[in-house]
mmCIF file of C-alpha atoms in Angstrom:
data_model
loop_
_atom_site.group_PDB
_atom_site.id
_atom_site.type_symbol
_atom_site.label_atom_id
_atom_site.label_comp_id
_atom_site.label_asym_id
_atom_site.label_seq_id
_atom_site.Cartn_x
_atom_site.Cartn_y
_atom_site.Cartn_z
ATOM 1 C CA MET A 13 0.196 -0.096 -0.064
ATOM 2 C CA ALA A 14 1.279 3.289 -0.887
ATOM 3 C CA LYS A 15 1.787 5.877 1.741
ATOM 4 C CA PHE A 16 1.333 9.391 0.970
ATOM 5 C CA LYS A 17 3.631 11.015 3.795
ATOM 6 C CA LYS A 18 4.625 14.683 4.091
ATOM 7 C CA ASP A 19 7.980 15.544 5.377
ATOM 8 C CA GLU A 20 7.594 18.269 7.748
ATOM 9 C CA LYS A 21 10.244 20.087 7.177
ATOM 10 C CA ARG A 22 10.919 20.237 3.672
ATOM 11 C CA ASP A 23 12.490 23.690 1.733
ATOM 12 C CA THR A 24 10.858 24.343 -1.619
ATOM 13 C CA PRO A 25 13.944 23.737 -3.927
ATOM 14 C CA ALA A 26 15.258 26.688 -5.654
ATOM 15 C CA ILE A 27 14.186 27.072 -9.632
ATOM 16 C CA SER A 28 16.837 26.214 -11.726
ATOM 17 C CA THR A 29 18.115 28.974 -13.710
ATOM 18 C CA ALA A 30 19.815 26.962 -16.074
ATOM 19 C CA SER A 31 17.855 27.135 -19.166
ATOM 20 C CA LEU A 32 17.372 30.938 -18.923
ATOM 21 C CA PRO A 33 20.251 31.706 -21.345
ATOM 22 C CA ASP A 34 18.467 29.810 -24.109
ATOM 23 C CA ILE A 35 15.488 31.702 -23.423
ATOM 24 C CA ILE A 36 17.625 34.849 -23.432
ATOM 25 C CA PHE A 37 19.817 33.999 -26.218
ATOM 26 C CA MET A 38 16.126 33.075 -28.351
ATOM 27 C CA LEU A 39 15.254 36.460 -27.903
ATOM 28 C CA LEU A 40 18.084 37.988 -29.320
ATOM 29 C CA PHE A 41 18.155 35.413 -32.136
ATOM 30 C CA PHE A 42 14.426 37.027 -32.809
ATOM 31 C CA PHE A 43 15.764 40.480 -32.851
ATOM 32 C CA MET A 44 18.828 40.275 -34.952
ATOM 33 C CA VAL A 45 16.805 38.537 -37.551
ATOM 34 C CA SER A 46 14.060 41.229 -37.461
ATOM 35 C CA THR A 47 15.560 44.086 -36.864
ATOM 36 C CA THR A 48 18.022 46.198 -39.187
ATOM 37 C CA MET A 49 20.794 48.376 -38.675
ATOM 38 C CA ARG A 50 20.061 51.995 -37.866
ATOM 39 C CA GLU A 51 22.027 53.573 -40.525
ATOM 40 C CA VAL A 52 21.397 56.973 -39.859
ATOM 41 C CA THR A 53 20.314 59.721 -37.833
ATOM 42 C CA VAL A 54 17.025 61.424 -38.761
ATOM 43 C CA MET A 55 17.763 65.253 -38.218
ATOM 44 C CA VAL A 56 14.306 66.119 -39.987
ATOM 45 C CA ASP A 57 10.897 65.799 -39.068
ATOM 46 C CA ASN A 58 10.050 62.417 -40.450
ATOM 47 C CA THR A 59 5.902 62.137 -39.746
ATOM 48 C CA MET A 60 5.596 59.947 -43.443
ATOM 49 C CA PRO A 61 2.090 60.274 -44.888
ATOM 50 C CA GLN A 62 -0.224 57.252 -44.819
ATOM 51 C CA ALA A 63 -1.177 55.050 -48.324
ATOM 52 C CA THR A 64 -3.607 51.925 -48.539
ATOM 53 C CA GLU A 65 -1.932 50.915 -51.230
ATOM 54 C CA THR A 66 1.990 50.144 -50.434
ATOM 55 C CA VAL A 67 4.138 47.889 -51.075
ATOM 56 C CA LYS A 68 7.347 47.047 -49.046
ATOM 57 C CA LEU A 69 10.964 47.434 -50.448
ATOM 58 C CA GLU A 70 11.919 44.491 -50.962
ATOM 59 C CA LYS A 71 15.872 44.690 -51.482
ATOM 60 C CA LYS A 72 17.345 46.834 -48.460
ATOM 61 C CA SER A 73 20.527 47.025 -50.228
ATOM 62 C CA LEU A 74 19.135 48.556 -53.053
ATOM 63 C CA VAL A 75 17.439 51.220 -51.839
ATOM 64 C CA SER A 76 18.812 54.794 -51.344
ATOM 65 C CA ASN A 77 17.646 57.429 -48.822
ATOM 66 C CA ILE A 78 16.371 60.690 -49.082
ATOM 67 C CA TYR A 79 14.870 62.680 -46.385
ATOM 68 C CA VAL A 80 13.036 65.490 -46.382
ATOM 69 C CA GLY A 81 11.236 67.761 -43.686
ATOM 70 C CA LYS A 82 11.840 70.705 -41.203
ATOM 71 C CA PRO A 83 14.967 70.387 -39.289
ATOM 72 C CA VAL A 84 14.496 69.156 -35.680
ATOM 73 C CA GLY A 85 13.747 71.255 -32.322
ATOM 74 C CA GLN A 86 18.482 71.360 -31.876
ATOM 75 C CA TYR A 87 19.071 72.156 -35.476
ATOM 76 C CA GLN A 88 16.543 75.058 -35.916
ATOM 77 C CA ALA A 89 18.991 77.385 -34.720
ATOM 78 C CA THR A 90 21.777 76.756 -37.433
ATOM 79 C CA TYR A 91 19.274 75.542 -40.077
ATOM 80 C CA GLY A 92 16.084 77.577 -40.150
ATOM 81 C CA THR A 93 12.465 75.754 -39.736
ATOM 82 C CA GLU A 94 12.470 75.679 -44.292
ATOM 83 C CA PRO A 95 12.332 72.308 -45.229
ATOM 84 C CA LYS A 96 15.839 70.759 -45.507
ATOM 85 C CA ILE A 97 17.604 68.098 -47.814
ATOM 86 C CA GLN A 98 19.026 65.247 -45.735
ATOM 87 C CA LEU A 99 21.691 62.840 -47.271
ATOM 88 C CA ASN A 100 23.196 60.031 -45.170
ATOM 89 C CA ASP A 101 23.736 62.629 -42.182
ATOM 90 C CA ARG A 102 24.178 65.925 -43.396
ATOM 91 C CA PHE A 103 22.085 68.530 -44.594
ATOM 92 C CA ALA A 104 22.446 69.277 -47.989
ATOM 93 C CA VAL A 105 21.385 71.474 -50.897
ATOM 94 C CA LEU A 106 19.600 70.521 -54.278
ATOM 95 C CA THR A 107 23.006 70.848 -56.233
ATOM 96 C CA GLU A 108 24.176 67.932 -54.036
ATOM 97 C CA ILE A 109 21.559 65.576 -55.342
ATOM 98 C CA GLN A 110 23.083 64.450 -58.460
ATOM 99 C CA ALA A 111 27.116 63.824 -56.573
ATOM 100 C CA PHE A 112 25.111 61.782 -53.946
ATOM 101 C CA VAL A 113 23.373 59.800 -56.635
ATOM 102 C CA ILE A 114 26.566 59.025 -58.373
ATOM 103 C CA ALA A 115 28.247 57.632 -54.787
ATOM 104 C CA GLU A 116 25.451 55.531 -54.256
ATOM 105 C CA GLN A 117 26.002 53.982 -57.407
ATOM 106 C CA GLU A 118 29.733 53.556 -56.607
ATOM 107 C CA ALA A 119 28.958 51.932 -53.801
ATOM 108 C CA ARG A 120 27.215 49.202 -54.966
ATOM 109 C CA PRO A 121 28.221 45.897 -57.530
ATOM 110 C CA GLU A 122 28.188 46.929 -61.216
ATOM 111 C CA GLU A 123 25.109 44.809 -62.020
ATOM 112 C CA ASP A 124 23.098 46.315 -58.843
ATOM 113 C CA ARG A 125 23.607 50.111 -60.258
ATOM 114 C CA ASN A 126 20.120 50.241 -62.837
ATOM 115 C CA SER A 127 17.881 49.007 -59.750
ATOM 116 C CA ILE A 128 19.173 51.646 -57.298
ATOM 117 C CA VAL A 129 15.440 52.775 -55.493
ATOM 118 C CA ASN A 130 15.804 56.656 -54.047
ATOM 119 C CA ASN A 131 13.312 56.383 -51.067
ATOM 120 C CA LEU A 132 11.970 59.292 -50.553
ATOM 121 C CA LYS A 133 10.787 59.984 -46.672
ATOM 122 C CA VAL A 134 9.421 63.295 -47.010
ATOM 123 C CA ASP A 135 7.599 65.081 -43.885
ATOM 124 C CA ASN A 136 3.607 65.455 -44.451
ATOM 125 C CA ASP A 137 3.867 68.979 -44.225
ATOM 126 C CA VAL A 138 7.052 69.519 -46.629
ATOM 127 C CA THR A 139 5.101 71.078 -50.101
ATOM 128 C CA MET A 140 5.708 69.587 -53.726
ATOM 129 C CA GLY A 141 7.867 72.578 -54.833
ATOM 130 C CA ASN A 142 10.915 70.929 -52.910
ATOM 131 C CA ILE A 143 9.779 67.514 -54.205
ATOM 132 C CA THR A 144 9.544 68.365 -57.748
ATOM 133 C CA ASP A 145 12.605 69.939 -57.457
ATOM 134 C CA LEU A 146 14.549 67.146 -55.871
ATOM 135 C CA LYS A 147 12.884 64.241 -58.597
ATOM 136 C CA GLN A 148 13.937 66.616 -61.592
ATOM 137 C CA GLU A 149 17.647 66.522 -60.478
ATOM 138 C CA LEU A 150 16.991 62.771 -59.788
ATOM 139 C CA ARG A 151 15.593 62.599 -63.485
ATOM 140 C CA LYS A 152 19.323 64.547 -64.323
ATOM 141 C CA ALA A 153 21.286 62.014 -62.651
ATOM 142 C CA ASN A 154 19.110 59.674 -64.683
ATOM 143 C CA SER A 155 18.154 57.590 -61.339
ATOM 144 C CA LEU A 156 14.495 56.933 -62.501
ATOM 145 C CA LEU A 157 13.162 54.119 -59.627
ATOM 146 C CA VAL A 158 11.447 56.029 -56.794
ATOM 147 C CA ASN A 159 9.561 55.328 -53.564
ATOM 148 C CA TYR A 160 7.381 57.916 -51.798
ATOM 149 C CA GLY A 161 7.496 56.386 -48.996
ATOM 150 C CA ALA A 162 4.159 56.136 -46.715
ATOM 151 C CA GLY A 163 2.973 54.852 -44.456
ATOM 152 C CA ARG A 164 0.158 51.342 -44.234
ATOM 153 C CA LYS A 165 -3.099 52.729 -43.592
ATOM 154 C CA ALA A 166 -6.210 49.984 -42.898
ATOM 155 C CA THR A 167 -7.971 49.197 -46.311
ATOM 156 C CA GLN A 168 -11.203 50.885 -45.876
ATOM 157 C CA ARG A 169 -13.742 48.592 -47.442
ATOM 158 C CA MET B 2 45.484 10.068 -11.290
ATOM 159 C CA ALA B 3 42.904 11.877 -13.287
ATOM 160 C CA LYS B 4 42.203 15.132 -11.771
ATOM 161 C CA LYS B 5 38.549 15.901 -12.606
ATOM 162 C CA THR B 6 38.130 19.539 -14.371
ATOM 163 C CA PRO B 7 35.802 21.626 -12.209
ATOM 164 C CA GLU B 8 32.749 22.573 -13.930
ATOM 165 C CA ILE B 9 32.282 26.149 -15.580
ATOM 166 C CA ASN B 10 30.124 28.685 -13.708
ATOM 167 C CA ALA B 11 27.538 28.967 -16.268
ATOM 168 C CA THR B 12 24.844 31.535 -14.090
ATOM 169 C CA SER B 13 26.706 34.085 -16.165
ATOM 170 C CA THR B 14 25.683 33.437 -19.186
ATOM 171 C CA ALA B 15 22.280 34.927 -19.089
ATOM 172 C CA ASP B 16 23.591 38.538 -17.910
ATOM 173 C CA ILE B 17 26.139 38.286 -21.428
ATOM 174 C CA ALA B 18 23.112 37.039 -23.155
ATOM 175 C CA PHE B 19 20.838 40.085 -21.651
ATOM 176 C CA LEU B 20 23.780 42.657 -22.390
ATOM 177 C CA LEU B 21 23.886 41.481 -26.404
ATOM 178 C CA LEU B 22 20.110 41.515 -26.473
ATOM 179 C CA VAL B 23 19.890 45.058 -24.904
ATOM 180 C CA PHE B 24 22.382 46.092 -27.453
ATOM 181 C CA PHE B 25 20.448 45.078 -30.747
ATOM 182 C CA LEU B 26 17.408 46.263 -29.353
ATOM 183 C CA ALA B 27 19.197 49.725 -28.982
ATOM 184 C CA ALA B 28 20.548 50.007 -32.183
ATOM 185 C CA THR B 29 18.306 48.144 -34.584
ATOM 186 C CA THR B 30 15.166 49.320 -35.987
ATOM 187 C CA MET B 31 12.180 47.290 -36.949
ATOM 188 C CA ASN B 32 10.436 49.587 -39.602
ATOM 189 C CA VAL B 33 9.912 48.283 -42.673
ATOM 190 C CA ASP B 34 10.198 50.879 -45.766
ATOM 191 C CA SER B 35 6.866 50.911 -47.550
ATOM 192 C CA GLY B 36 5.450 53.127 -49.998
ATOM 193 C CA LEU B 37 4.668 53.579 -53.798
ATOM 194 C CA ARG B 38 6.549 52.961 -56.361
ATOM 195 C CA ARG B 39 6.781 54.993 -59.308
ATOM 196 C CA LYS B 40 9.233 55.201 -62.355
ATOM 197 C CA LEU B 41 10.324 58.923 -63.480
ATOM 198 C CA PRO B 42 10.576 59.624 -66.841
ATOM 199 C CA PRO B 43 13.845 60.413 -68.403
ATOM 200 C CA PHE B 44 15.220 63.652 -68.270
ATOM 201 C CA GLN B 45 14.059 65.732 -71.399
ATOM 202 C CA PRO B 46 16.040 69.077 -72.182
ATOM 203 C CA ASP B 47 13.594 71.832 -71.706
ATOM 204 C CA ASN B 48 13.173 72.334 -75.494
ATOM 205 C CA THR B 49 11.645 69.353 -76.403
ATOM 206 C CA GLU B 50 8.445 69.234 -77.287
ATOM 207 C CA ALA B 51 5.627 67.432 -75.322
ATOM 208 C CA PRO B 52 4.294 64.848 -77.581
ATOM 209 C CA LYS B 53 0.770 65.584 -78.417
ATOM 210 C CA TYR B 54 -2.253 63.244 -77.440
ATOM 211 C CA ALA B 55 -6.168 64.007 -77.891
ATOM 212 C CA LYS B 56 -8.177 65.805 -75.627
ATOM 213 C CA HIS B 57 -10.532 62.593 -74.837
ATOM 214 C CA ASN B 58 -7.516 60.484 -73.996
ATOM 215 C CA ILE B 59 -6.751 62.630 -70.986
ATOM 216 C CA LEU B 60 -8.313 62.864 -67.543
ATOM 217 C CA ARG B 61 -6.999 66.267 -66.151
ATOM 218 C CA VAL B 62 -6.431 66.022 -62.537
ATOM 219 C CA LEU B 63 -5.237 69.166 -60.729
ATOM 220 C CA VAL B 64 -4.633 69.710 -57.211
ATOM 221 C CA ASN B 65 -4.075 73.377 -56.025
ATOM 222 C CA ARG B 66 -2.032 74.711 -53.515
ATOM 223 C CA ASP B 67 -5.205 74.696 -50.666
ATOM 224 C CA ASN B 68 -4.681 71.035 -51.233
ATOM 225 C CA MET B 69 -8.045 71.040 -54.110
ATOM 226 C CA LEU B 70 -8.437 69.239 -56.265
ATOM 227 C CA SER B 71 -10.422 69.142 -59.744
ATOM 228 C CA ILE B 72 -10.689 66.679 -62.279
ATOM 229 C CA ASN B 73 -11.506 67.430 -65.621
ATOM 230 C CA ASP B 74 -11.774 71.432 -64.900
ATOM 231 C CA GLU B 75 -14.718 69.930 -61.879
ATOM 232 C CA VAL B 76 -13.647 70.124 -58.254
ATOM 233 C CA ALA B 77 -13.508 67.135 -56.668
ATOM 234 C CA ASP B 78 -13.414 65.476 -53.353
ATOM 235 C CA VAL B 79 -10.298 62.810 -53.435
ATOM 236 C CA SER B 80 -12.062 59.450 -52.436
ATOM 237 C CA THR B 81 -13.815 59.937 -55.787
ATOM 238 C CA LEU B 82 -10.873 60.129 -57.786
ATOM 239 C CA LYS B 83 -10.275 56.510 -57.637
ATOM 240 C CA ASP B 84 -13.779 55.164 -59.188
ATOM 241 C CA ARG B 85 -13.431 58.211 -61.825
ATOM 242 C CA THR B 86 -9.938 57.428 -63.013
ATOM 243 C CA VAL B 87 -11.687 53.469 -63.137
ATOM 244 C CA GLU B 88 -14.328 54.790 -64.995
ATOM 245 C CA PHE B 89 -12.432 57.103 -67.470
ATOM 246 C CA ILE B 90 -9.713 54.246 -68.295
ATOM 247 C CA GLN B 91 -12.559 51.439 -68.977
ATOM 248 C CA ASN B 92 -14.793 53.840 -70.853
ATOM 249 C CA ARG B 93 -17.540 50.669 -70.935
ATOM 250 C CA GLY B 94 -19.612 52.558 -72.828
ATOM 251 C CA ASN B 95 -17.366 53.416 -75.290
ATOM 252 C CA ARG B 96 -18.326 56.910 -75.080
ATOM 253 C CA SER B 97 -16.522 58.982 -77.432
ATOM 254 C CA ASP B 98 -15.507 62.029 -74.410
ATOM 255 C CA MET B 99 -13.473 59.247 -73.151
ATOM 256 C CA PRO B 100 -9.990 57.377 -74.064
ATOM 257 C CA ASP B 101 -9.985 55.202 -77.690
ATOM 258 C CA LYS B 102 -8.966 51.802 -77.525
ATOM 259 C CA SER B 103 -6.625 49.662 -79.740
ATOM 260 C CA VAL B 104 -6.791 46.072 -80.217
ATOM 261 C CA LYS B 105 -3.467 44.928 -79.256
ATOM 262 C CA THR B 106 -2.116 40.909 -79.576
ATOM 263 C CA ILE B 107 -0.874 39.996 -75.815
ATOM 264 C CA GLU B 108 0.862 36.884 -74.758
ATOM 265 C CA LEU B 109 -1.950 35.308 -72.802
ATOM 266 C CA PHE B 110 -4.080 37.260 -73.649
ATOM 267 C CA GLY B 111 -4.206 37.308 -77.578
ATOM 268 C CA PRO B 112 -5.874 39.910 -79.047
ATOM 269 C CA VAL B 113 -7.310 42.644 -76.614
ATOM 270 C CA GLU B 114 -8.234 46.094 -75.989
ATOM 271 C CA VAL B 115 -5.823 48.238 -74.189
ATOM 272 C CA SER B 116 -7.106 51.722 -73.640
ATOM 273 C CA LYS B 117 -5.308 54.717 -74.888
ATOM 274 C CA GLY B 118 -6.314 56.750 -71.458
ATOM 275 C CA ILE B 119 -3.941 59.034 -69.905
ATOM 276 C CA VAL B 120 -4.300 60.403 -66.407
ATOM 277 C CA SER B 121 -2.356 63.571 -66.241
ATOM 278 C CA LEU B 122 -1.514 64.583 -62.762
ATOM 279 C CA GLN B 123 -0.204 68.388 -61.864
ATOM 280 C CA SER B 124 0.521 69.522 -58.958
ATOM 281 C CA ASP B 125 1.035 73.107 -57.531
ATOM 282 C CA LYS B 126 4.625 73.915 -55.865
ATOM 283 C CA GLY B 127 2.117 74.975 -52.998
ATOM 284 C CA THR B 128 0.671 71.384 -52.654
ATOM 285 C CA SER B 129 1.442 69.204 -49.694
ATOM 286 C CA TYR B 130 2.632 65.900 -49.645
ATOM 287 C CA GLU B 131 0.500 64.888 -47.943
ATOM 288 C CA MET B 132 -2.365 65.760 -50.235
ATOM 289 C CA TYR B 133 -0.165 64.724 -53.483
ATOM 290 C CA ILE B 134 0.653 61.074 -51.630
ATOM 291 C CA ALA B 135 -3.363 60.429 -51.323
ATOM 292 C CA VAL B 136 -3.896 61.494 -55.409
ATOM 293 C CA GLN B 137 -1.374 59.156 -56.011
ATOM 294 C CA ASP B 138 -2.564 56.412 -53.484
ATOM 295 C CA GLN B 139 -5.811 57.119 -54.988
ATOM 296 C CA LEU B 140 -4.571 56.472 -58.593
ATOM 297 C CA THR B 141 -2.188 53.583 -57.779
ATOM 298 C CA ALA B 142 -5.867 52.082 -56.283
ATOM 299 C CA ALA B 143 -7.632 52.543 -59.480
ATOM 300 C CA TYR B 144 -4.845 50.650 -61.199
ATOM 301 C CA ASN B 145 -4.926 47.779 -58.757
ATOM 302 C CA GLU B 146 -8.556 47.439 -58.831
ATOM 303 C CA MET B 147 -8.377 46.925 -62.948
ATOM 304 C CA ARG B 148 -5.692 44.825 -62.520
ATOM 305 C CA ASN B 149 -7.358 42.752 -60.275
ATOM 306 C CA ALA B 150 -10.707 42.571 -62.128
ATOM 307 C CA LYS B 151 -8.706 41.574 -65.219
ATOM 308 C CA ALA B 152 -6.876 38.905 -63.414
ATOM 309 C CA ASN B 153 -10.215 37.903 -61.937
ATOM 310 C CA GLU B 154 -11.702 37.800 -65.392
ATOM 311 C CA LYS B 155 -9.538 35.665 -66.752
ATOM 312 C CA TRP B 156 -7.599 33.328 -64.252
ATOM 313 C CA GLY B 157 -10.327 34.077 -61.128
ATOM 314 C CA LYS B 158 -7.553 34.809 -59.415
ATOM 315 C CA ASP B 159 -6.357 37.935 -57.724
ATOM 316 C CA TYR B 160 -3.236 40.159 -59.494
ATOM 317 C CA LYS B 161 -1.276 39.197 -56.289
ATOM 318 C CA GLU B 162 -1.650 35.408 -56.585
ATOM 319 C CA LEU B 163 -0.601 35.243 -60.346
ATOM 320 C CA ASP B 164 3.172 34.293 -61.653
ATOM 321 C CA VAL B 165 5.586 36.967 -62.881
ATOM 322 C CA GLU B 166 4.448 35.717 -66.702
ATOM 323 C CA GLN B 167 0.653 36.697 -65.832
ATOM 324 C CA GLN B 168 1.228 39.881 -64.172
ATOM 325 C CA LYS B 169 3.836 40.693 -67.023
ATOM 326 C CA ALA B 170 0.854 40.111 -69.415
ATOM 327 C CA VAL B 171 -2.147 42.177 -67.274
ATOM 328 C CA ASN B 172 0.635 44.720 -66.945
ATOM 329 C CA ALA B 173 0.507 44.917 -70.835
ATOM 330 C CA VAL B 174 -3.175 44.930 -70.432
ATOM 331 C CA ILE B 175 -3.697 47.838 -68.196
ATOM 332 C CA PRO B 176 -0.472 49.613 -68.428
ATOM 333 C CA VAL B 177 -0.042 52.347 -65.469
ATOM 334 C CA ALA B 178 -0.173 55.996 -67.524
ATOM 335 C CA ILE B 179 -0.013 58.659 -64.856
ATOM 336 C CA SER B 180 1.419 61.306 -66.598
ATOM 337 C CA GLU B 181 3.263 64.672 -64.058
ATOM 338 C CA ALA B 182 3.495 67.381 -65.770
ATOM 339 C CA GLU B 183 5.790 70.509 -64.710
ATOM 340 C CA PRO B 184 4.694 72.165 -61.412
ATOM 341 C CA LYS B 185 3.348 75.181 -62.041
ATOM 342 C CA SER B 186 3.981 78.170 -59.210
ATOM 343 C CA ILE B 187 0.658 80.030 -58.611
ATOM 344 C CA GLY B 188 0.380 82.917 -56.228
ATOM 345 C CA GLY B 189 4.600 82.250 -55.777
ATOM 346 C CA LYS B 190 4.041 80.325 -52.412
ATOM 347 C CA LYS B 191 6.966 77.648 -51.903
#
């Protein structure tokens, strides 16, 4: 006959933490795979518009980012509050676009150079005058693929 | 006498992993870039003449600096633009004030009618980017809707589910024709 005997004085055994590193590693790998390195510090306001028909940009290596917007607080004293173009980590003027496009092309292998997508990350409040000038420069530089950056809005049906 | 190697204390592995995790959380971003893809036309020197199209083939979409929209010279709301574009490009009633169609032979489809309709989009320098994207979004939606309808009619599937060849064929039947005029500066606001 089995006997269920209760020990009078028994301590709860310590929970084993041996698997804790494994759990953390799992989290780590998840974040390593699903995120991308932050490459530049955005120095302009960048609230992008919303659209329903957006498509994802597939190849990260072929994307060249151009930010346009009003400089954020700390730069306003130096650069004013008019919308500015930001290439990599600095503010640029329109005439620098062509050189930037060439630099971006040279940074990539030859077979990819014609498929570089210029990702225009433009703030909501920027007016089209700036954008058209920018597009004109891109056309002059013969870098014709553009992506109008926009967040995804839920489809209204 | 063999000496037993003492077991290495592994308690700190968790801390090391935590450290790495925090580093990756701080240094990376999660957002995926998305947007509306477009191909710009090649650069034309100023003196080249724009090609002429018959007036009834063009849907004139104008956005002024107060973010107001007009379709073929009538003030309209952005939400109506998609349906107007679809109606215009398809021209189901074969009306004379709407685009002509030409019969083309396209792989997988055979001879089909392709609309000659063009959307001419003109924005002002003072138009906000938000409005511009709203307009572009509506136009994209219109073309996507037509392509979806075509794909469903032919293969009973949505455009997205077709293979590359089929998508190409649908693209040829319904080509995206959005032409952007040089911006006007009215009122001098930039």
